[in-house]
């Protein structure tokens, strides 16, 4: 079965940047109809969709990250990226990737992003 592994998180000061990566164990990104999403969950909050990208490259973003985050994909590498610029403390969360809008039943461990003021 397909497994998704997130990486690239870390501790960064406000205004800094990180690039998250999500790599699949199978070549599902080569299927055009497969859309992917980046999600995040902060302590005490529900998981929310941050950004999505269709198999054809169409993107959408959470209002609060528009202009700061960029989602992209490399289907040949079975990888989706989230470039995060101008990070704010409120971006602190565990970030997950999954299929969108209907994700896999099992979520991965995610990658922790911590932004200090």
Short mmCIF file of C-alpha atoms in Angstrom, two decimals:
data_model
loop_
_atom_site.label_atom_id
_atom_site.label_comp_id
_atom_site.label_asym_id
_atom_site.label_seq_id
_atom_site.Cartn_x
_atom_site.Cartn_y
_atom_site.Cartn_z
CA UNK A 1 0.00 0.00 0.00
CA UNK A 2 1.02 3.61 -0.48
CA UNK A 3 2.88 5.32 2.34
CA UNK A 4 3.56 9.03 2.61
CA UNK A 5 6.56 10.38 4.47
CA UNK A 6 6.88 14.03 5.43
CA UNK A 7 10.17 15.77 6.09
CA UNK A 8 11.77 19.19 6.22
CA UNK A 9 10.28 20.63 9.38
CA UNK A 10 12.27 22.31 12.07
CA UNK A 11 12.68 25.29 14.33
CA UNK A 12 12.88 28.67 12.64
CA UNK A 13 12.58 32.30 13.67
CA UNK A 14 9.67 34.41 12.51
CA UNK A 15 10.26 35.61 8.98
CA UNK A 16 12.30 32.57 8.09
CA UNK A 17 11.68 29.84 5.54
CA UNK A 18 11.35 26.08 5.36
CA UNK A 19 10.66 23.65 2.56
CA UNK A 20 8.65 20.57 3.39
CA UNK A 21 8.75 17.42 1.31
CA UNK A 22 6.31 14.56 1.03
CA UNK A 23 7.42 11.43 -0.74
CA UNK A 24 5.21 8.50 -1.66
CA UNK A 25 6.33 4.90 -1.65
CA UNK A 26 4.60 4.33 -4.97
CA UNK A 27 4.24 6.33 -8.17
CA UNK A 28 0.76 7.62 -7.45
CA UNK A 29 1.77 11.16 -8.45
CA UNK A 30 2.09 9.97 -12.02
CA UNK A 31 -1.68 9.54 -12.09
CA UNK A 32 -3.06 12.88 -13.21
CA UNK A 33 -6.32 12.66 -11.32
CA UNK A 34 -4.54 12.27 -7.97
CA UNK A 35 -4.58 15.56 -6.09
CA UNK A 36 -2.46 16.13 -3.01
CA UNK A 37 -2.80 18.37 -0.02
CA UNK A 38 -0.71 19.71 2.81
CA UNK A 39 -2.50 19.84 6.15
CA UNK A 40 -1.49 21.10 9.55
CA UNK A 41 -2.64 20.65 13.10
CA UNK A 42 -1.73 23.00 15.90
CA UNK A 43 -2.12 22.09 19.59
CA UNK A 44 -5.77 22.19 20.59
CA UNK A 45 -6.90 22.85 17.03
CA UNK A 46 -8.49 20.76 14.32
CA UNK A 47 -6.46 19.68 11.35
CA UNK A 48 -6.85 22.11 8.48
CA UNK A 49 -6.00 22.07 4.80
CA UNK A 50 -3.14 24.45 4.05
CA UNK A 51 -2.70 23.94 0.33
CA UNK A 52 -3.69 21.56 -2.42
CA UNK A 53 -2.44 20.74 -5.88
CA UNK A 54 -4.19 18.80 -8.59
CA UNK A 55 -2.60 16.25 -10.86
CA UNK A 56 -2.44 18.95 -13.52
CA UNK A 57 -0.80 21.49 -11.24
CA UNK A 58 -3.75 23.65 -10.22
CA UNK A 59 -3.26 24.99 -6.70
CA UNK A 60 -5.30 26.42 -3.88
CA UNK A 61 -4.33 27.84 -0.49
CA UNK A 62 -5.65 28.62 2.92
CA UNK A 63 -6.28 32.38 3.03
CA UNK A 64 -3.82 32.93 5.85
CA UNK A 65 -0.91 31.47 3.88
CA UNK A 66 -1.59 32.96 0.45
CA UNK A 67 1.44 34.79 -0.84
CA UNK A 68 3.71 33.07 1.65
CA UNK A 69 3.43 29.35 0.89
CA UNK A 70 3.81 27.58 -2.43
CA UNK A 71 2.81 24.00 -3.11
CA UNK A 72 4.40 22.12 -5.98
CA UNK A 73 4.89 18.57 -7.14
CA UNK A 74 7.36 16.46 -9.03
CA UNK A 75 5.43 13.48 -10.26
CA UNK A 76 8.55 11.74 -11.54
CA UNK A 77 9.94 11.79 -8.01
CA UNK A 78 6.62 10.96 -6.35
CA UNK A 79 7.09 14.07 -4.24
CA UNK A 80 5.04 17.11 -3.28
CA UNK A 81 6.64 20.17 -1.70
CA UNK A 82 5.53 23.06 0.44
CA UNK A 83 7.77 26.10 0.33
CA UNK A 84 7.05 28.19 3.39
CA UNK A 85 8.30 31.78 3.47
CA UNK A 86 7.74 34.64 5.89
CA UNK A 87 6.83 32.19 8.60
CA UNK A 88 4.82 33.39 11.56
CA UNK A 89 4.43 31.92 15.05
CA UNK A 90 0.84 30.99 14.19
CA UNK A 91 2.21 28.65 11.52
CA UNK A 92 3.53 26.41 14.28
CA UNK A 93 1.96 22.99 13.83
CA UNK A 94 2.57 19.46 12.71
CA UNK A 95 2.33 19.37 8.94
CA UNK A 96 0.98 16.35 7.09
CA UNK A 97 0.48 15.41 3.48
CA UNK A 98 -2.22 13.22 2.05
CA UNK A 99 -4.38 12.73 -0.99
CA UNK A 100 -6.99 15.43 -1.50
CA UNK A 101 -9.88 15.69 -0.96
CA UNK A 102 -10.20 12.08 0.15
CA UNK A 103 -7.03 11.11 1.95
CA UNK A 104 -5.66 7.74 2.78
CA UNK A 105 -7.18 6.17 5.85
CA UNK A 106 -3.92 6.34 7.77
CA UNK A 107 -2.11 9.62 8.36
CA UNK A 108 1.63 9.70 8.68
CA UNK A 109 3.71 11.07 11.50
CA UNK A 110 3.94 14.49 9.92
CA UNK A 111 6.78 16.93 10.36
CA UNK A 112 6.95 19.51 13.12
CA UNK A 113 7.25 23.17 12.22
CA UNK A 114 7.98 25.53 15.09
CA UNK A 115 8.24 29.27 14.50
CA UNK A 116 9.61 31.42 17.30
CA UNK A 117 8.90 35.12 17.70
#
